[in-house]
CSV table of C-alpha atoms and ligand atoms in Angstrom, one decimal:
chain,number,residue,atom,x,y,z
S,2,MET,CA,270.7,46.2,193.1
S,3,TYR,CA,270.4,49.2,190.7
S,4,ASN,CA,269.6,48.2,187.1
S,5,PHE,CA,272.1,48.2,184.2
S,6,ASP,CA,272.4,46.9,180.6
S,7,ILE,CA,274.3,43.7,179.9
S,8,GLU,CA,276.3,43.3,176.7
S,9,ARG,CA,277.5,39.9,175.7
S,10,PRO,CA,280.3,40.3,173.1
S,11,GLY,CA,281.8,37.3,171.4
S,12,THR,CA,285.4,38.5,171.1
S,13,VAL,CA,287.9,40.4,173.2
S,14,ALA,CA,288.0,43.2,170.7
S,15,ASP,CA,284.3,43.7,171.0
S,16,ALA,CA,284.5,43.6,174.8
S,17,VAL,CA,287.2,46.2,174.8
S,18,SER,CA,285.1,48.5,172.7
S,19,ALA,CA,282.0,47.9,174.8
S,20,LEU,CA,284.0,48.8,177.9
S,21,GLY,CA,284.6,52.2,176.3
S,22,ARG,CA,281.0,53.1,177.2
S,23,GLU,CA,280.4,55.3,180.1
S,24,GLU,CA,280.5,53.5,183.5
S,25,ALA,CA,281.0,50.1,181.9
S,26,GLN,CA,282.5,47.2,183.9
S,27,PRO,CA,283.5,43.7,183.0
S,28,LEU,CA,281.4,40.8,184.3
S,29,SER,CA,283.0,37.4,184.4
S,30,GLY,CA,281.7,34.7,186.8
S,31,GLY,CA,279.9,37.3,188.9
S,32,GLN,CA,280.8,35.4,192.1
S,33,THR,CA,282.3,38.6,193.6
S,34,LEU,CA,280.6,41.3,191.4
S,35,ILE,CA,277.0,40.2,191.9
S,36,PRO,CA,277.2,40.2,195.7
S,37,THR,CA,278.9,43.7,195.4
S,38,LEU,CA,276.1,44.9,193.1
S,39,LYS,CA,273.5,43.6,195.5
S,40,ALA,CA,275.1,45.5,198.3
S,41,ARG,CA,275.1,48.6,196.1
S,42,LEU,CA,278.8,48.9,196.5
S,43,ALA,CA,279.1,49.3,192.7
S,44,ALA,CA,276.6,50.9,190.3
S,45,PRO,CA,277.8,50.4,186.7
S,46,SER,CA,275.5,51.4,183.9
S,47,VAL,CA,276.7,48.7,181.6
S,48,LEU,CA,278.1,45.2,182.4
S,49,VAL,CA,280.2,43.7,179.6
S,50,SER,CA,279.9,40.0,180.1
S,51,LEU,CA,283.0,38.0,179.2
S,52,SER,CA,281.3,34.6,179.6
S,53,GLY,CA,280.5,34.2,175.9
S,54,ILE,CA,284.1,34.8,174.7
S,55,GLU,CA,285.6,31.5,173.8
S,56,GLU,CA,289.1,32.9,173.2
S,57,LEU,CA,289.3,33.7,176.9
S,58,LYS,CA,288.7,30.1,178.0
S,59,GLY,CA,291.1,27.1,178.2
S,60,VAL,CA,294.1,25.6,179.8
S,61,ARG,CA,297.2,24.6,177.7
S,62,MET,CA,301.0,24.2,177.9
S,63,GLU,CA,303.1,26.5,175.7
S,64,GLY,CA,306.8,27.1,175.8
S,65,GLY,CA,307.0,25.2,179.1
S,66,LYS,CA,304.4,27.5,180.7
S,67,LEU,CA,300.9,26.7,181.8
S,68,CYS,CA,298.6,29.2,180.0
S,69,ILE,CA,295.2,29.8,181.4
S,70,GLY,CA,292.6,31.9,179.6
S,71,GLY,CA,291.3,34.8,181.8
S,72,GLY,CA,287.7,33.5,181.5
S,73,THR,CA,288.5,30.0,182.6
S,74,THR,CA,286.5,28.8,185.6
S,75,HIS,CA,288.2,27.5,188.8
S,76,GLY,CA,286.5,24.2,188.2
S,77,ARG,CA,288.0,23.8,184.8
S,78,VAL,CA,291.5,24.7,186.1
S,79,ALA,CA,291.1,22.2,188.8
S,80,ARG,CA,290.5,19.5,186.2
S,81,GLU,CA,292.7,20.5,183.3
S,82,ALA,CA,295.8,21.8,185.1
S,83,GLU,CA,296.1,18.7,187.3
S,84,ALA,CA,298.4,16.9,184.8
S,85,HIS,CA,300.6,19.9,184.2
S,86,TYR,CA,300.8,21.8,187.5
S,87,PRO,CA,299.1,19.9,190.3
S,88,GLY,CA,300.0,22.4,193.0
S,89,LEU,CA,298.0,25.1,191.1
S,90,ALA,CA,295.1,22.7,190.2
S,91,SER,CA,294.8,21.9,193.9
S,92,LEU,CA,294.6,25.6,194.8
S,93,ALA,CA,291.8,26.1,192.2
S,94,ALA,CA,290.0,22.9,193.5
S,95,ARG,CA,289.7,24.5,197.0
S,96,ILE,CA,288.3,27.9,196.1
S,97,GLY,CA,284.9,28.4,197.7
S,98,ASP,CA,282.6,25.5,196.8
S,99,PRO,CA,281.7,23.5,193.7
S,100,ALA,CA,279.0,26.0,192.5
S,101,VAL,CA,281.3,28.9,193.0
S,102,ARG,CA,284.0,27.1,191.1
S,103,ASN,CA,281.7,26.4,188.2
S,104,ARG,CA,281.2,30.2,187.6
S,105,GLY,CA,284.2,32.1,189.1
S,106,THR,CA,287.2,32.7,186.9
S,107,ILE,CA,290.9,33.3,187.3
S,108,GLY,CA,290.6,36.7,185.5
S,109,GLY,CA,287.9,37.8,187.9
S,110,SER,CA,289.9,36.7,190.9
S,111,LEU,CA,293.1,38.4,189.8
S,112,ALA,CA,291.3,41.6,188.7
S,113,ASN,CA,289.6,41.8,192.1
S,114,ASN,CA,292.7,41.1,194.1
S,115,ASP,CA,290.8,40.4,197.3
S,116,PRO,CA,293.4,40.4,200.2
S,117,SER,CA,292.2,36.9,201.1
S,118,ALA,CA,291.8,35.4,197.6
S,119,CYS,CA,293.7,32.3,196.6
S,120,TYR,CA,294.8,32.9,193.0
S,121,PRO,CA,296.9,36.0,193.8
S,122,ALA,CA,299.1,33.8,196.0
S,123,GLY,CA,299.3,31.2,193.2
S,124,ALA,CA,300.2,33.8,190.6
S,125,LEU,CA,302.7,35.7,192.8
S,126,GLY,CA,304.2,32.5,194.2
S,127,SER,CA,304.7,31.1,190.7
S,128,GLY,CA,306.1,34.3,189.3
S,129,ALA,CA,303.3,34.3,186.7
S,130,THR,CA,302.8,36.8,183.9
S,131,ILE,CA,299.4,38.4,183.5
S,132,LEU,CA,298.4,39.2,179.9
S,133,THR,CA,295.8,41.8,179.1
S,134,ASN,CA,294.3,43.0,175.9
S,135,SER,CA,297.2,45.5,175.6
S,136,ARG,CA,300.3,44.3,177.5
S,137,GLU,CA,302.0,41.7,179.7
S,138,ILE,CA,302.5,42.4,183.4
S,139,ALA,CA,304.8,40.4,185.8
S,140,ALA,CA,303.0,39.3,188.9
S,141,ASP,CA,305.7,41.1,190.9
S,142,ASP,CA,304.4,44.4,189.4
S,143,TYR,CA,300.7,43.5,189.1
S,144,PHE,CA,299.5,43.3,192.7
S,145,GLN,CA,299.5,46.8,194.2
S,146,GLY,CA,297.7,46.4,197.5
S,147,MET,CA,294.3,45.4,198.8
S,148,PHE,CA,291.8,45.3,195.9
S,149,SER,CA,294.3,47.2,193.8
S,150,THR,CA,296.2,46.1,190.7
S,151,ALA,CA,298.2,47.5,187.7
S,152,LEU,CA,295.1,47.2,185.5
S,153,GLU,CA,293.9,50.3,183.8
S,154,GLU,CA,290.2,51.2,183.4
S,155,GLY,CA,288.7,49.0,180.8
S,156,GLU,CA,291.7,46.6,180.6
S,157,ILE,CA,290.9,42.9,180.5
S,158,VAL,CA,292.9,40.0,181.9
S,159,THR,CA,293.0,37.7,178.9
S,160,GLU,CA,295.5,35.1,180.0
S,161,VAL,CA,297.8,34.1,182.8
S,162,ARG,CA,301.1,32.3,182.1
S,163,PHE,CA,302.6,30.2,184.9
S,164,PRO,CA,306.2,28.9,185.0
S,165,VAL,CA,305.9,25.4,186.3
S,166,PRO,CA,307.9,24.7,189.4
S,167,SER,CA,309.3,21.2,190.2
S,168,ALA,CA,307.1,21.1,193.3
S,169,ALA,CA,304.5,23.5,194.8
S,170,ARG,CA,301.9,23.4,197.5
S,171,TYR,CA,299.1,25.8,198.6
S,172,GLU,CA,298.3,25.5,202.3
S,173,LYS,CA,295.0,27.2,203.2
S,174,PHE,CA,293.8,27.8,206.7
S,175,ILE,CA,290.1,28.1,206.0
S,176,GLN,CA,287.8,30.7,207.4
S,177,PRO,CA,284.8,28.5,207.5
S,178,ALA,CA,282.1,31.1,207.3
S,179,SER,CA,283.4,32.7,204.1
S,180,ARG,CA,285.3,29.6,202.8
S,181,PHE,CA,288.1,32.1,201.9
S,182,PRO,CA,291.5,31.5,203.5
S,183,LEU,CA,292.1,33.2,206.9
S,184,VAL,CA,295.7,32.9,205.9
S,185,ALA,CA,297.2,30.8,203.2
S,186,ALA,CA,300.8,30.2,201.9
S,187,PHE,CA,301.8,29.2,198.4
S,188,VAL,CA,305.3,27.7,198.2
S,189,ALA,CA,306.9,26.9,194.8
S,190,ARG,CA,310.3,25.2,194.4
S,191,PHE,CA,312.1,26.1,191.1
S,192,GLU,CA,315.5,24.9,190.0
S,193,ASP,CA,316.9,28.4,190.8
S,194,GLY,CA,315.2,29.0,194.1
S,195,VAL,CA,312.0,29.0,196.1
S,196,ARG,CA,309.2,31.5,196.1
S,197,VAL,CA,306.8,32.0,198.9
S,198,ALA,CA,303.6,34.1,198.6
S,199,ILE,CA,301.1,34.8,201.5
S,200,THR,CA,297.5,35.8,201.2
S,201,GLY,CA,294.8,36.6,203.8
S,202,ALA,CA,297.3,38.2,206.2
S,203,SER,CA,298.5,41.7,205.1
S,204,ASN,CA,296.6,45.0,205.0
S,205,ASN,CA,298.5,45.4,201.7
S,206,GLY,CA,297.2,42.3,200.1
S,207,VAL,CA,299.2,39.3,198.8
S,208,PHE,CA,303.0,39.5,199.4
S,209,ARG,CA,306.2,37.6,199.1
S,210,TRP,CA,308.1,36.6,202.2
S,211,PRO,CA,311.8,37.1,201.2
S,212,GLU,CA,313.4,35.8,204.4
S,213,ALA,CA,311.5,32.5,204.0
S,214,GLU,CA,312.5,32.3,200.3
S,215,VAL,CA,316.2,32.8,201.1
S,216,ALA,CA,316.1,30.2,203.9
S,217,LEU,CA,314.2,27.6,201.8
S,218,SER,CA,316.4,28.2,198.8
S,219,SER,CA,319.4,27.1,200.8
S,220,SER,CA,317.7,24.3,202.7
S,221,PHE,CA,314.2,23.1,201.6
S,222,THR,CA,313.1,21.9,205.0
S,223,ALA,CA,310.4,23.0,207.4
S,224,ASP,CA,313.3,23.4,210.0
S,225,ALA,CA,314.9,26.1,207.8
S,226,LEU,CA,312.0,28.3,208.7
S,227,GLU,CA,312.6,27.9,212.5
S,228,GLY,CA,313.0,31.3,214.2
S,229,LEU,CA,311.7,33.3,211.2
S,230,THR,CA,308.8,35.5,212.1
S,231,LEU,CA,306.7,38.3,210.5
S,232,SER,CA,305.5,41.3,212.4
S,233,GLY,CA,301.8,41.5,213.1
S,234,ASP,CA,301.8,45.3,212.8
S,235,GLU,CA,300.8,45.5,209.1
S,236,MET,CA,298.5,42.5,209.3
S,237,ILE,CA,294.7,42.4,209.1
S,238,SER,CA,293.1,42.4,212.5
S,239,ASP,CA,289.4,41.6,212.7
S,240,LEU,CA,287.0,39.5,214.6
S,241,HIS,CA,288.4,36.3,213.0
S,242,GLY,CA,291.9,36.9,214.2
S,243,SER,CA,294.4,39.5,215.4
S,244,GLY,CA,297.3,40.7,213.4
S,245,GLN,CA,299.6,38.7,215.7
S,246,TYR,CA,297.6,35.6,215.1
S,247,ARG,CA,297.7,36.0,211.4
S,248,ALA,CA,301.5,36.6,211.5
S,249,HIS,CA,301.9,33.4,213.4
S,250,LEU,CA,299.7,31.5,210.9
S,251,CYS,CA,302.0,32.7,208.0
S,252,GLY,CA,304.8,30.7,209.5
S,253,VAL,CA,302.7,27.7,210.3
S,254,MET,CA,301.1,27.5,206.8
S,255,THR,CA,304.5,28.0,205.1
S,256,LYS,CA,306.0,25.2,207.2
S,257,ARG,CA,303.1,22.9,206.5
S,258,ALA,CA,303.5,23.5,202.7
S,259,VAL,CA,307.2,22.7,202.8
S,260,ALA,CA,306.6,19.6,205.0
S,261,SER,CA,304.1,18.3,202.6
S,262,LEU,CA,306.7,18.5,199.7
S,263,VAL,CA,309.7,16.9,201.3
J,11,MET,CA,264.3,45.0,178.0
J,12,PRO,CA,266.4,42.0,177.1
J,13,GLN,CA,264.5,38.9,175.9
J,14,VAL,CA,265.9,35.5,177.1
J,15,LYS,CA,265.2,32.1,175.8
J,16,MET,CA,266.4,28.9,177.5
J,17,THR,CA,265.4,25.3,178.0
J,18,VAL,CA,264.2,24.6,181.5
J,19,ASN,CA,263.7,20.9,182.4
J,20,GLY,CA,263.5,20.1,178.8
J,21,LYS,CA,260.9,22.7,177.9
J,22,ALA,CA,261.4,26.0,176.1
J,23,ALA,CA,261.1,29.0,178.4
J,24,SER,CA,261.4,32.6,177.4
J,25,GLY,CA,260.6,36.0,178.8
J,26,GLU,CA,261.5,39.6,179.2
J,27,VAL,CA,264.0,40.4,181.9
J,28,GLU,CA,266.0,43.3,183.2
J,29,GLY,CA,269.8,43.3,183.2
J,30,ARG,CA,269.8,42.8,186.9
J,31,THR,CA,267.2,39.9,186.9
J,32,LEU,CA,268.8,36.9,188.6
J,33,LEU,CA,268.3,33.5,187.2
J,34,VAL,CA,266.5,32.5,190.4
J,35,GLN,CA,264.0,35.3,189.9
J,36,PHE,CA,263.4,34.3,186.4
J,37,LEU,CA,262.7,30.7,187.4
J,38,ARG,CA,260.5,31.5,190.4
J,39,GLU,CA,258.7,34.7,189.3
J,40,ASP,CA,258.5,34.4,185.6
J,41,GLN,CA,258.3,30.6,185.2
J,42,GLY,CA,256.5,29.9,188.5
J,43,LEU,CA,259.1,27.3,189.4
J,44,THR,CA,259.2,28.0,193.1
J,45,GLY,CA,261.0,24.7,194.0
J,46,THR,CA,264.3,26.5,193.8
J,47,HIS,CA,264.7,28.4,197.1
J,48,VAL,CA,266.4,31.6,198.1
J,49,GLY,CA,267.9,31.1,201.5
J,50,CYS,CA,270.5,33.8,201.8
J,51,ASP,CA,270.7,35.7,198.5
J,52,THR,CA,274.4,36.2,199.2
J,53,SER,CA,275.9,33.0,197.6
J,54,GLN,CA,276.5,31.3,200.9
J,55,CYS,CA,273.7,28.7,201.4
J,56,GLY,CA,273.2,26.7,198.2
J,57,ALA,CA,269.4,26.5,198.5
J,58,CYS,CA,269.2,28.0,195.0
J,59,VAL,CA,271.5,25.5,193.3
J,60,VAL,CA,270.3,24.5,189.8
J,61,HIS,CA,272.2,23.1,186.8
J,62,VAL,CA,273.2,25.3,183.9
J,63,ASN,CA,274.5,23.2,180.9
J,64,GLY,CA,274.9,20.3,183.3
J,65,GLU,CA,276.9,22.2,186.0
J,66,ALA,CA,275.7,23.2,189.5
J,67,VAL,CA,275.5,26.9,189.9
J,68,LYS,CA,273.9,29.2,192.5
J,69,SER,CA,271.0,30.8,190.7
J,70,CYS,CA,271.0,33.7,193.1
J,71,THR,CA,274.5,34.6,191.8
J,72,MET,CA,273.9,34.5,188.0
J,73,PHE,CA,272.0,36.9,185.8
J,74,ALA,CA,269.1,35.4,183.8
J,75,VAL,CA,270.7,37.0,180.7
J,76,GLU,CA,273.8,34.9,181.2
J,77,ALA,CA,271.6,31.8,180.9
J,78,ASP,CA,270.3,32.8,177.5
J,79,GLY,CA,270.4,29.8,175.2
J,80,ALA,CA,271.4,27.4,178.1
J,81,GLU,CA,269.9,24.1,179.3
J,82,VAL,CA,268.7,24.7,182.8
J,83,ALA,CA,267.6,21.9,185.2
J,84,THR,CA,265.7,22.5,188.4
J,85,ILE,CA,264.3,20.4,191.2
J,86,GLU,CA,260.9,20.3,189.4
J,87,GLY,CA,262.5,18.3,186.6
J,88,GLN,CA,264.0,15.6,188.9
J,89,ALA,CA,261.0,13.4,189.5
J,90,ALA,CA,259.3,11.4,186.7
J,91,PRO,CA,256.2,13.0,185.1
J,92,ASP,CA,254.0,10.7,187.1
J,93,GLY,CA,255.6,12.0,190.3
J,94,THR,CA,257.8,9.0,191.0
J,95,LEU,CA,260.8,10.4,192.8
J,96,ASN,CA,264.3,9.9,191.3
J,97,VAL,CA,266.8,7.8,193.1
J,98,ILE,CA,268.3,10.8,195.0
J,99,GLN,CA,265.0,12.2,196.1
J,100,GLN,CA,263.8,8.7,197.2
J,101,ALA,CA,267.0,8.2,199.2
J,102,PHE,CA,266.4,11.5,201.0
J,103,GLN,CA,263.0,10.3,201.9
J,104,ASP,CA,264.2,6.8,203.0
J,105,HIS,CA,267.0,8.1,205.1
J,106,HIS,CA,265.3,11.2,206.6
J,107,GLY,CA,267.7,13.5,204.6
J,108,LEU,CA,265.3,16.4,205.3
J,109,GLN,CA,263.4,18.0,208.0
J,110,CYS,CA,261.9,21.4,207.1
J,111,GLY,CA,262.9,20.8,203.5
J,112,PHE,CA,264.1,24.3,202.8
J,113,CYS,CA,267.6,23.3,201.8
J,114,THR,CA,266.5,20.2,200.0
J,115,PRO,CA,266.2,21.4,196.4
J,116,GLY,CA,269.7,22.7,196.5
J,117,MET,CA,271.0,19.6,198.3
J,118,VAL,CA,269.4,17.3,195.7
J,119,MET,CA,270.7,19.3,192.8
J,120,SER,CA,274.2,19.4,194.3
J,121,ALA,CA,274.0,15.7,194.9
J,122,ALA,CA,273.0,15.1,191.3
J,123,ALA,CA,276.0,17.1,190.1
J,124,LEU,CA,278.3,15.2,192.4
J,125,LEU,CA,277.1,11.8,191.4
J,126,LYS,CA,277.3,12.6,187.7
J,127,ASP,CA,281.1,13.3,188.0
J,128,ASN,CA,281.8,10.8,190.8
J,129,PRO,CA,279.3,8.0,190.8
J,130,LYS,CA,280.8,6.2,193.9
J,131,PRO,CA,281.9,9.0,196.2
J,132,THR,CA,283.4,8.4,199.7
J,133,GLU,CA,281.7,9.9,202.7
J,134,ALA,CA,284.5,12.5,202.8
J,135,ASP,CA,283.9,13.3,199.1
J,136,VAL,CA,280.2,14.0,199.8
J,137,ARG,CA,280.9,16.2,202.8
J,138,HIS,CA,283.5,18.2,200.8
J,139,TYR,CA,281.2,18.6,197.8
J,140,LEU,CA,278.4,19.9,200.1
J,141,ASP,CA,280.7,22.7,201.4
J,142,GLY,CA,278.4,25.3,199.8
J,143,ASN,CA,275.1,23.8,200.9
J,144,ILE,CA,273.9,24.8,204.3
J,145,CYS,CA,271.2,22.9,206.3
J,146,ARG,CA,269.9,24.3,209.5
J,147,CYS,CA,267.9,21.2,210.6
J,148,THR,CA,269.4,17.8,209.9
J,149,GLY,CA,273.0,18.1,211.1
J,150,TYR,CA,274.0,16.7,207.7
J,151,HIS,CA,274.5,13.1,208.7
J,152,ASN,CA,271.3,11.8,207.0
J,153,ILE,CA,271.9,14.0,203.9
J,154,VAL,CA,275.3,12.4,203.5
J,155,LYS,CA,273.8,9.0,204.2
J,156,ALA,CA,271.0,9.5,201.6
J,157,ILE,CA,273.6,10.6,198.9
J,158,MET,CA,275.8,7.5,199.7
J,159,ALA,CA,272.7,5.3,199.4
J,160,ALA,CA,271.6,7.0,196.2
J,161,SER,CA,275.1,6.0,194.8
J,162,GLY,CA,274.2,2.4,195.4
J,163,GLN,CA,276.6,2.0,198.3
J,164,ASP,CA,275.9,0.2,201.6
J,165,VAL,CA,275.2,2.8,204.3
J,166,GLY,CA,274.8,0.5,207.2
J,167,ALA,CA,278.0,1.5,208.8
J,168,ILE,CA,278.0,5.3,208.3
J,169,ALA,CA,276.5,8.2,210.2
J,170,ALA,CA,273.8,7.6,212.7
J,171,GLU,CA,270.1,7.7,211.6
R,302,FAD,C1,280.7,31.5,198.7
R,302,FAD,C2,282.0,32.0,198.0
R,302,FAD,C3,283.2,31.5,198.4
R,302,FAD,C4,284.4,32.0,197.8
R,302,FAD,N1,285.6,31.4,198.2
R,302,FAD,C5,286.7,31.9,197.7
R,302,FAD,C6,288.0,31.3,198.1
R,302,FAD,O1,288.1,30.5,198.9
R,302,FAD,N2,289.1,31.8,197.5
R,302,FAD,C7,289.0,32.8,196.5
R,302,FAD,O2,290.1,33.2,196.0
R,302,FAD,N3,287.9,33.3,196.1
R,302,FAD,C8,286.7,32.9,196.7
R,302,FAD,N4,285.5,33.4,196.2
R,302,FAD,C9,285.6,34.4,195.1
R,302,FAD,C10,285.6,33.7,193.8
R,302,FAD,O3,286.8,33.0,193.6
R,302,FAD,C11,285.3,34.7,192.6
R,302,FAD,O4,285.0,33.8,191.5
R,302,FAD,C12,286.4,35.5,192.2
R,302,FAD,O5,287.0,36.3,193.2
R,302,FAD,C13,286.0,36.5,191.1
R,302,FAD,O6,285.9,35.9,189.9
R,302,FAD,P1,284.6,36.1,188.9
R,302,FAD,O7,284.9,35.5,187.7
R,302,FAD,O8,283.4,35.6,189.7
R,302,FAD,O9,284.6,37.7,188.7
R,302,FAD,P2,283.4,38.7,188.8
R,302,FAD,O10,282.7,38.6,190.1
R,302,FAD,O11,282.6,38.7,187.6
R,302,FAD,O12,284.3,40.0,188.8
R,302,FAD,C14,285.1,40.5,189.8
R,302,FAD,C15,285.8,41.8,189.5
R,302,FAD,O13,286.8,41.6,188.5
R,302,FAD,C16,286.5,42.3,187.3
R,302,FAD,N5,286.8,41.4,186.2
R,302,FAD,C17,286.2,40.2,186.0
R,302,FAD,N6,286.9,39.5,185.0
R,302,FAD,C18,287.9,40.4,184.5
R,302,FAD,C19,288.9,40.3,183.5
R,302,FAD,N7,289.0,39.2,182.8
R,302,FAD,N8,289.7,41.3,183.3
R,302,FAD,C20,289.5,42.5,184.1
R,302,FAD,N9,288.6,42.6,185.1
R,302,FAD,C21,287.8,41.6,185.3
R,302,FAD,C22,285.0,42.7,187.4
R,302,FAD,O14,284.7,43.9,186.7
R,302,FAD,C23,284.9,42.8,188.9
R,302,FAD,O15,285.3,44.1,189.4
R,302,FAD,C24,284.3,32.9,196.8
R,302,FAD,C25,283.1,33.4,196.4
R,302,FAD,C26,281.9,33.0,197.0
R,302,FAD,C27,280.6,33.5,196.5
R,303,FES,S1,270.2,31.7,198.0
R,303,FES,FE1,271.7,31.4,196.6
R,303,FES,S2,273.3,30.6,197.8
R,303,FES,FE2,271.8,31.1,199.3
R,304,FES,S1,266.0,20.4,206.2
R,304,FES,FE1,265.7,22.4,207.1
R,304,FES,S2,267.4,23.5,206.3
R,304,FES,FE2,267.8,21.5,205.7
């Protein structure tokens, strides 16, 4: 790992100004960034730590939405969102392992947008809004492909607001070596329709599955998904599974999610 | 170079570190606390688990600077000052929860974190909680058994010795 300075601001405003320094990058839980730095895949000269910023932490209900501070750990979401949005709390409770959940944060996960990460499916599947230090971005506009988001240089995810569905389930087919999903589906049932988001499968990162949403919105049963398929052509193909296999898993995970809710 | 100050096993610890100094390096190299092990250095194995402000973390995946001001607990602080093992350590010994012992510091620290939140876990709870702790020797059964025993539950019927 190349060396760098670490700044530890106490407010978002100070963090934003520290990020104005040359080659500065935010550090949140470090559960993705530290391995990346060790592999010398990133070489920032300054890391701006968000871990000491209290205003970035917490879980609360406001205006019917579940609001989670960008610096809130997965472990805290698992505990504190349970009463408000159990489907999302259960997603957070299955990220990595307990020690990873005690450090890793929702803001870090959404900023990174790993094509196999869990939170992008939760955010897109819920139709969440991502708040930054300067604006609000709808999840539908935020995720822009593998490791790519609408965030600008130096922009910080400060909060994520989740509309709370009447029922939701995250089905994760685990890749046991990494503990990330191989493929996972997030299904959320709202009064006005169903949203389905898939992670781990596509070369373009997290995506919605419109045909499944239409089918489930008219009949919320696993049978409604019968015959619906996704093409394996645009899917990730690696030693853990071919694109065809992942495409198949999308259907299986979505069905399992629905079956667990009816 | 940044100066860090923290409490390690109840004692004040301070030193000069670089930005990139990992908490595990500070503990092992600056403080001489080599009980915390580095198995993988890639956040996979859990041999380096310590507690920071009461929560289990992988000390190979946290910068020392981030622990400035924190209360850190390591395997060295688990036994009593006279060397008497704590209940988890004693259960590992009684139930053969270790062979080479390399994973053991992390296992014991993870177990301590689990039992703090969940004093009477089921066998499935223990196995799920140990997701991030890899053991290459024991096959896990006796580790699970030791942790169940440490929680005061009868282990006669579970996993083979
Ligand atoms: C063993 C292991 C297993 C894991 N398993 C899973 C899993 O099953 N599912 C899953 O989804 N993830 C998994 N992860 C990843 C984990 O969830 C990370 O915590 C997460 O991806 C990144 O969050 P972080 O807070 O650690 O961010 P960091 O590692 O600190 O940062 C990640 C990136 O985001 C940027 N960043 C951080 N915070 C912000 C912010 N608020 N605003 C803007 N940019 C920011 C950083 O500059 C960096 O580029 C695993 C990690 C490990 C080590
Ligand atoms: S050495 Fe830290 S997880 Fe393996
Ligand atoms: S006892 Fe050898 S790795 Fe666990």
